[in-house]
């Protein structure tokens, strides 16, 4: 019965200390793509700890589960796990199973809400920018809307489109519009919307768990930094920084009072600072270290079996 407890303890330690280590590190600002990978590995490690602990707890609580789980294993492997039936095993298995089911429910809900929002925005887009005679739906990747507020956003889907208001076209000069397009295309190519949906579902389903709230907040921040880097590599850091200023200047984000877009000044400052990227070797080491986070629970789960097999 020690393996389920060890896995739960490992999950708690990962959820507590890994986000703190990432928050104190300076490299995520310079390598947001690697930071996105690291956060995904941390959350995957926590969820894997819970899933494996639930599996072994269920095997300890019910003989039928144990028989299916260890059906092909030698008797010595089963004895190595010492899965004696205890009341705690049943409670742990049921609680973790409920948590897993709730996660699936919240993820399904988040996807349904996202699809509803997307359909609503497409319907509004059809009303505000109707198709001309002979024009095919989704034929243009760029849609211009009449509007007094400078704005631009990417509308994902089977026929993704970049929507830009006329006020934004008046504000954006030179290659700034191309930089904004490259930024939004960076979101689309990396499927950042799925990261945002998953992080939002976990944070909404488990609001008392700090690691999931931090995961959601960091995903919103890091995907923007990653898309900024995509645009800056093609059109330069100054171009995308000026485009951000032009699009957000009237929203008060550069004032002393915090707003919903308070991260924009930080993005502009980061682009203008132009700090160099990490070396390829360090990026590779960070990527490999992050990948070890979900591997450790697997090692903990299989250590008794490996010892029993000699």
XYZ file of N, CA, C and O in Angstrom, residues 2 22 87 99 140 155 188 230 242 246 272:
44
model
N 2.186 1.066 -0.021
C 3.066 2.223 0.020
C 3.124 2.951 -1.317
O 3.337 4.165 -1.361
N 9.452 27.412 -11.423
C 9.240 28.074 -12.707
C 9.006 29.569 -12.532
O 9.429 30.372 -13.373
N -9.573 0.270 4.416
C -10.611 1.284 4.138
C -10.060 2.498 3.395
O -10.756 3.097 2.572
N -12.545 12.656 -8.971
C -11.780 13.780 -9.494
C -11.510 13.642 -10.980
O -11.594 14.621 -11.733
N -11.683 34.222 -47.679
C -10.686 35.209 -47.265
C -10.243 34.930 -45.839
O -11.063 34.757 -44.936
N -9.884 34.072 -35.417
C -11.086 33.267 -35.209
C -10.780 31.844 -35.684
O -10.743 31.578 -36.888
N -2.480 30.059 -34.113
C -3.228 29.019 -34.820
C -2.365 27.790 -35.096
O -2.810 26.653 -34.903
N 7.163 34.624 -32.656
C 6.945 34.205 -34.039
C 6.906 35.425 -34.957
O 7.530 35.439 -36.030
N 5.506 48.090 -31.640
C 4.728 49.263 -32.032
C 3.284 48.886 -32.374
O 2.351 49.641 -32.074
N -0.055 50.457 -30.675
C -1.126 51.077 -31.460
C -2.482 50.424 -31.168
O -3.512 51.106 -31.105
N 11.232 45.180 -26.600
C 12.204 46.255 -26.771
C 13.526 45.946 -26.073
O 14.578 46.414 -26.502
